[in-house]
Coordinates of C-alpha atoms in Angstrom, one line a residue:
X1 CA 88.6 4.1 166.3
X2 CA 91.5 3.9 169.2
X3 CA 90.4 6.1 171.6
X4 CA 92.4 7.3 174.8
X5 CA 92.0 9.0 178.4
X6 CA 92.0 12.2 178.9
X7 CA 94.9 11.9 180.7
X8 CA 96.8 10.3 177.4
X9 CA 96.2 13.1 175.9
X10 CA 99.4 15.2 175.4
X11 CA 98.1 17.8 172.9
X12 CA 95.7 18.8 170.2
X13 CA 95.9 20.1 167.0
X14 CA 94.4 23.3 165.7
X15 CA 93.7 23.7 162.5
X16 CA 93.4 26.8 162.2
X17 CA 91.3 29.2 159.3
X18 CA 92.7 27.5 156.3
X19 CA 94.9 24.9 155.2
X20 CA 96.3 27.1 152.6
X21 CA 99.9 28.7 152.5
X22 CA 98.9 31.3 150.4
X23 CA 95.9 32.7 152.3
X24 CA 98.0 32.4 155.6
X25 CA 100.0 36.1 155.3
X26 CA 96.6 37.4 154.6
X27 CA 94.7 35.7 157.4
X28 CA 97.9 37.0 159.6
X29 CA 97.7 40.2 158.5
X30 CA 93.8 40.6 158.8
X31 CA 93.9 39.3 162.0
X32 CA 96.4 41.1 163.5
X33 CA 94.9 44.2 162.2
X34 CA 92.0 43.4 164.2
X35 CA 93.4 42.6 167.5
X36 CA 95.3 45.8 167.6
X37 CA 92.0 47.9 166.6
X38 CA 90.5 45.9 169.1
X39 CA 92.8 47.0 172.0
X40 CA 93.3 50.8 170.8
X41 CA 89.9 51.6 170.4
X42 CA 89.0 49.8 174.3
X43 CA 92.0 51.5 175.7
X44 CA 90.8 54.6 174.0
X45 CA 87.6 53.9 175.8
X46 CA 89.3 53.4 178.8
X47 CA 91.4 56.2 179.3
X48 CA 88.7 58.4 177.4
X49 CA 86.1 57.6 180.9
X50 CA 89.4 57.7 183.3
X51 CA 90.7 61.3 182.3
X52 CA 87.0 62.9 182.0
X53 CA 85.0 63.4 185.5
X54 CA 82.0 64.2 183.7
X55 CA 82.0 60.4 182.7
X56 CA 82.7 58.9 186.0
X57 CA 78.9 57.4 186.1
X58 CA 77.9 54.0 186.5
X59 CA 77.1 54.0 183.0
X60 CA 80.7 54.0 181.7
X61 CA 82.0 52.5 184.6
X62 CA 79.8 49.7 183.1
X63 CA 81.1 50.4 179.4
X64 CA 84.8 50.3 180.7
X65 CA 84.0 46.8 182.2
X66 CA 82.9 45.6 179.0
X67 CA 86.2 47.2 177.6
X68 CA 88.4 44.9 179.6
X69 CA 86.4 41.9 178.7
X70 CA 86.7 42.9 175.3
X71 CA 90.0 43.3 175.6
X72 CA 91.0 39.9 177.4
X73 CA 88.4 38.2 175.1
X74 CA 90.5 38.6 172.1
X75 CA 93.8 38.5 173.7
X76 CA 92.4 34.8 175.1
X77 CA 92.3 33.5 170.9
X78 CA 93.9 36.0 168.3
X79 CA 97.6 36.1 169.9
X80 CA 97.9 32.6 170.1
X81 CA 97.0 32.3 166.3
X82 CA 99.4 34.5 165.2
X83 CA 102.2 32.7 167.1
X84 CA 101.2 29.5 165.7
X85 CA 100.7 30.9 162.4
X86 CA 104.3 32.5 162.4
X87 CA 106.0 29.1 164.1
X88 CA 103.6 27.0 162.0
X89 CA 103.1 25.1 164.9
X90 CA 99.3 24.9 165.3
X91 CA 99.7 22.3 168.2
X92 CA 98.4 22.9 171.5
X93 CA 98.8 21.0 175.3
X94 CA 95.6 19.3 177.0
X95 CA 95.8 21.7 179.9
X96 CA 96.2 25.1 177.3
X97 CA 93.3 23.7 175.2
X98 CA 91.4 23.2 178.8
X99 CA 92.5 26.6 180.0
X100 CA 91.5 28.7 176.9
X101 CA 87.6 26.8 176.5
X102 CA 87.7 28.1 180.6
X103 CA 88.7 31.5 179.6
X104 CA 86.6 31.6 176.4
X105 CA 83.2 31.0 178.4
X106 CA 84.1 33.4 181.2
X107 CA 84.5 36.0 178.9
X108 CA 81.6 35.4 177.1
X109 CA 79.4 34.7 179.8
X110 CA 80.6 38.1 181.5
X111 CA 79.8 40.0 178.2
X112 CA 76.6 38.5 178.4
X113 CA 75.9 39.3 182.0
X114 CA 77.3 43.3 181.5
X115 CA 75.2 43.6 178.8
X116 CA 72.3 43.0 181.0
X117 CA 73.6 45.3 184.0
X118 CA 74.2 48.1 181.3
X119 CA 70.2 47.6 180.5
X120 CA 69.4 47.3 183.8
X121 CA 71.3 51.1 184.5
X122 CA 69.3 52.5 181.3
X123 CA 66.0 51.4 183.1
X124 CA 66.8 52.8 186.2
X125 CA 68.0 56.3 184.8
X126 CA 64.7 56.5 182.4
X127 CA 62.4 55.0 184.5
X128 CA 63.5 55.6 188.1
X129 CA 65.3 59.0 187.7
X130 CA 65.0 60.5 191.2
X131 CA 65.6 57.2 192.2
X132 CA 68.8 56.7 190.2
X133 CA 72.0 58.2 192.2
X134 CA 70.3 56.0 195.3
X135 CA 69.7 52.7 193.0
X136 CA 72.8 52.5 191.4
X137 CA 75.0 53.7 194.1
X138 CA 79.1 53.2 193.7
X139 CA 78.6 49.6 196.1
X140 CA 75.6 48.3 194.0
X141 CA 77.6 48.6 190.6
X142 CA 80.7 47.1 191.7
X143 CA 78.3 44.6 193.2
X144 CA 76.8 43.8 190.3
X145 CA 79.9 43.9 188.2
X146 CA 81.3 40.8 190.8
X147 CA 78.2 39.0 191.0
X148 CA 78.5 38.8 187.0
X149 CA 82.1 37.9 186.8
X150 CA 81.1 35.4 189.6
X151 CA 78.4 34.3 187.8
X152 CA 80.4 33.4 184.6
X153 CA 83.5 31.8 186.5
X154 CA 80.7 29.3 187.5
X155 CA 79.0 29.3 183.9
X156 CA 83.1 28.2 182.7
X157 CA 83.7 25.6 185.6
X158 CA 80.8 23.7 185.2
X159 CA 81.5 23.1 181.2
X160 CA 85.1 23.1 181.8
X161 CA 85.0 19.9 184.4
X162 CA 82.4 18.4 182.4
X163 CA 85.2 18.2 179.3
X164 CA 87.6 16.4 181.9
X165 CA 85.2 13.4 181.7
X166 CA 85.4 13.1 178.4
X167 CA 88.0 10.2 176.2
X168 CA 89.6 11.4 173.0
X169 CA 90.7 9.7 170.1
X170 CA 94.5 9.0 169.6
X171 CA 94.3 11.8 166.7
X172 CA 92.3 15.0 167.7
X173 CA 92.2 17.5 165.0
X174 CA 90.2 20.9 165.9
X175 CA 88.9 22.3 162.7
X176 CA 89.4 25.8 164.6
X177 CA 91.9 28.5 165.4
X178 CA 91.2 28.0 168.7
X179 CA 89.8 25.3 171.5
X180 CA 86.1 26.0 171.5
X181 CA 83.6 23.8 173.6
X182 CA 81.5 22.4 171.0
X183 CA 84.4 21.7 168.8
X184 CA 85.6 19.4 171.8
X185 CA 82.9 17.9 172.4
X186 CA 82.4 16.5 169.3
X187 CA 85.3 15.3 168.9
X188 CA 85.1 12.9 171.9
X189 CA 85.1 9.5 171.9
X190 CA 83.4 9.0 175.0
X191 CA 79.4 9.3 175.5
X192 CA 78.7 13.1 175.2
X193 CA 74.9 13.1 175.8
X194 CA 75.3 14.6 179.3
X195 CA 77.5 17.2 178.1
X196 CA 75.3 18.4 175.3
X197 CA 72.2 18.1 177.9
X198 CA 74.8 20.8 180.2
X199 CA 75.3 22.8 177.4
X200 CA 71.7 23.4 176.7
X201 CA 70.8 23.7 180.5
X202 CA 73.7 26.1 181.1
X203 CA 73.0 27.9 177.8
X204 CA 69.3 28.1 179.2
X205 CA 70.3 29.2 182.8
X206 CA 73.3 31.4 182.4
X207 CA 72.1 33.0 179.3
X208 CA 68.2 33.3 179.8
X209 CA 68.5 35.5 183.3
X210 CA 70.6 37.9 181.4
X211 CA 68.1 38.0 178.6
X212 CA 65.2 38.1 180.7
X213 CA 66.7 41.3 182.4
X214 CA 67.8 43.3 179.0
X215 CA 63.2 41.9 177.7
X216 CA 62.3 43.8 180.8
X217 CA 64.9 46.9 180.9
X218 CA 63.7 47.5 177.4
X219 CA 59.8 47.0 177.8
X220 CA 59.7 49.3 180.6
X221 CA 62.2 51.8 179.2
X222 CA 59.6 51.7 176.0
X223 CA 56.7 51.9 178.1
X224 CA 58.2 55.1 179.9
X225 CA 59.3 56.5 176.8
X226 CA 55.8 56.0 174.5
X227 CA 54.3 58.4 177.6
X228 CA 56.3 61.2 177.1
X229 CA 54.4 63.8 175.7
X230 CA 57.2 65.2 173.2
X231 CA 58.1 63.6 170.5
X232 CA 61.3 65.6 170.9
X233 CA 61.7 63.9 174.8
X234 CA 60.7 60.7 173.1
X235 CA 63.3 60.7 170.9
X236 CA 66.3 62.0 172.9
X237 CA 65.5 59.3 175.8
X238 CA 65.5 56.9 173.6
X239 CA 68.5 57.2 171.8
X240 CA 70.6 57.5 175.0
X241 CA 70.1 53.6 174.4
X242 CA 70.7 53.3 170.8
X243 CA 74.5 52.8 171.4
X244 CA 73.3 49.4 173.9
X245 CA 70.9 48.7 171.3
X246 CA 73.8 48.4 168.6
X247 CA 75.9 46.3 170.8
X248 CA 73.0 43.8 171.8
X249 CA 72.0 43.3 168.8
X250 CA 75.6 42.6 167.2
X251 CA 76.5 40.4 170.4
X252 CA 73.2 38.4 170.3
X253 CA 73.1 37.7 167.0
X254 CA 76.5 36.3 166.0
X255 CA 75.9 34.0 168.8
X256 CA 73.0 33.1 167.3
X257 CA 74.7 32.7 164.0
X258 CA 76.8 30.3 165.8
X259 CA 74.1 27.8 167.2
X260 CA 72.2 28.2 164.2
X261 CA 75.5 27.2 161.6
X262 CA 76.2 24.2 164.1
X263 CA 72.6 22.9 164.1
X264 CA 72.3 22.7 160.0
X265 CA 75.5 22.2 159.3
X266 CA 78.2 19.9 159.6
X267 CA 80.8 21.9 157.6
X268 CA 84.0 23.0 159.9
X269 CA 85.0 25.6 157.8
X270 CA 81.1 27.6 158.3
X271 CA 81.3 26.8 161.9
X272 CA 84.6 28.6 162.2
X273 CA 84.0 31.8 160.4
X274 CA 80.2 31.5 163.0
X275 CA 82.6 31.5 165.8
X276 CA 84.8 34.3 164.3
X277 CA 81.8 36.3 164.5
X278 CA 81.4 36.5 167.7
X279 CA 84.4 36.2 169.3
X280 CA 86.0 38.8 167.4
X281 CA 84.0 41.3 165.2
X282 CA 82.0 42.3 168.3
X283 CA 84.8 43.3 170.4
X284 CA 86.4 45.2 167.6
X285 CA 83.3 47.0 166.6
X286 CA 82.0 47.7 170.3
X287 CA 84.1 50.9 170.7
X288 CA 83.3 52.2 167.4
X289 CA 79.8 52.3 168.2
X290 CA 79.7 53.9 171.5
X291 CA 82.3 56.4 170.4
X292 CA 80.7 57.5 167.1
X293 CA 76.7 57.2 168.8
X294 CA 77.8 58.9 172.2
X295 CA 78.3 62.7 172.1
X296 CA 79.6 62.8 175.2
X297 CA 82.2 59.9 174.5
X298 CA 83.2 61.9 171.3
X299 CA 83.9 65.0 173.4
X300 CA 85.9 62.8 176.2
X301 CA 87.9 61.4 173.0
X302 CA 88.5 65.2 171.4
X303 CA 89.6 66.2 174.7
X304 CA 92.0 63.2 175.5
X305 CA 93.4 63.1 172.3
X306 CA 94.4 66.8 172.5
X307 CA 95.6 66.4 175.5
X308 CA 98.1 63.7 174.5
X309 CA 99.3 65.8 171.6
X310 CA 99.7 68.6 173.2
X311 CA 102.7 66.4 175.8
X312 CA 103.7 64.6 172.6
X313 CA 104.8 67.8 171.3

């Protein structure tokens, strides 16, 4: 097979969900659904924390970072499909392909690391209380918010130049609806065994340390909570985590899904609905679950929304 430089390469071409016309207006329609419950529910979150002072903690300071990300995470991918899907033009340049893997693994590299932070604050508030206002001070949470963002810029550089490196073939198909790492890199002509040893390294570096911190938040936190002497203590500690808990485990394991479906599979078609999974059900369910397990988010919610119907009318 012909292959070509990287810098021969004018475009790729994204196949999208499905190659058939009839399921497109449904796939459009779905999707489109999702991105806009995606960004009314996070701006709902948003302004929810910004108009209640009883919510200006680090905790949802935290929870409206992982907002944004959701927000920018899905604005990154689903837009772009539904352009291409209303042009039916599902190509895309060398540099956009390059530009959206970059923004894909910053995104999910900061979700990753804000999930660990948030962990990190339910430790410190259940197992350090008197300690708490001190610990997680207003300059050690925005510290921590750009030490993750820095963190994942890093995580989506190092891939990103790696991808430079690698030849294409004169056709480059991605069986996706948008450019996603390991679709690239196996569709490279070149020698990939140092990208895939990255991959693994990075996925072990950048991904265990956030890991690592949400094991031990969550030991600790159980440790703390299985000496309380109440059941009734117990239980209402512990569920001030249940909302994290939710998210965790939704984030964690569709991106297990992934590496799992791309390990024992070679079909395209399971890899993309994997990849589906958790670049866009997580974000749309994320605000759903913190709203509807967080009484204090419901109240923040009842009180904005009355608010803005009361100017509306």
């Amino acid at each position: 097979m012909e292959s070509r430089n990287h810098s021969s390469i004018l475009e790729f071409l994204l196949l999208g969900l499905t190659g058939d016309a009839q399921l497109q207006f449904l796939n459009f329609s779905l999707f489109l659904c999702i991105y806009l419950v995606t960004v009314l529910g996070n701006l709902l979150i948003l302004l929810a924390v910004s108009s209640d002072v009883h919510l200006q903690t680090p905790m949802y300071f935290f929870l409206s970072s992982l907002s944004i990300n959701d927000i920018c995470l899905s604005t990154n991918t689903i837009p772009n499909m539904l352009i291409n899907m209303i042009t039916q033009n599902q190509h895309i340049t060398y540099t956009g392909c390059l530009t959206q893997v970059w923004f894909v693994l910053v995104f999910t590299g900061l979700e990753n690391c804000l999930l660990a932070v948030m962990a990190y604050d339910h430790y410190v508030a259940i197992c350090h209380p008197l300690r708490y206002s001190t610990i997680m001070s207003p300059s050690c949470c925005v510290l921590m918010i750009l030490l993750s963002l820095l963190l994942s810029l890093v995580f989506g550089l190092l891939h990103t130049l790696m991808v430079l490196h690698l030849s294409f073939c004169t056709t480059v198909e991605i069986p996706h609806f948008f450019c996603e790492l390991a679709q690239l890199i196996k569709l490279a002509c070149s020698d990939t065994l140092i990208n895939n040893i990255l991959v693994y390294f990075a996925s072990c570096v950048f991904g265990g340390l956030p890991i690592s911190g949400i094991i031990f938040s969550y030991t600790h936190i159980l440790s703390a909570v299985l000496r309380m002497p109440s059941s009734g203590r117990r239980y209402k500690t512990f569920s001030t985590c249940g909302s994290h808990l939710c998210v965790v485990s939704l984030f964690y394991s569709t991106i297990l899904g992934v590496y799992i479906s791309s390990s024992v599979t070679d079909s395209p078609e399971k890899a993309v609905v994997a990849s589906v999974m958790y670049s866009v059900v997580p974000q749309m369910l994320n605000p759903f679950i913190y709203s509807l397990r967080n009484k204090d988010m419901k109240q923040a919610l009842r009180k904005f929304i009355t608010r803005f119907g009361a100017v509306l009318s």
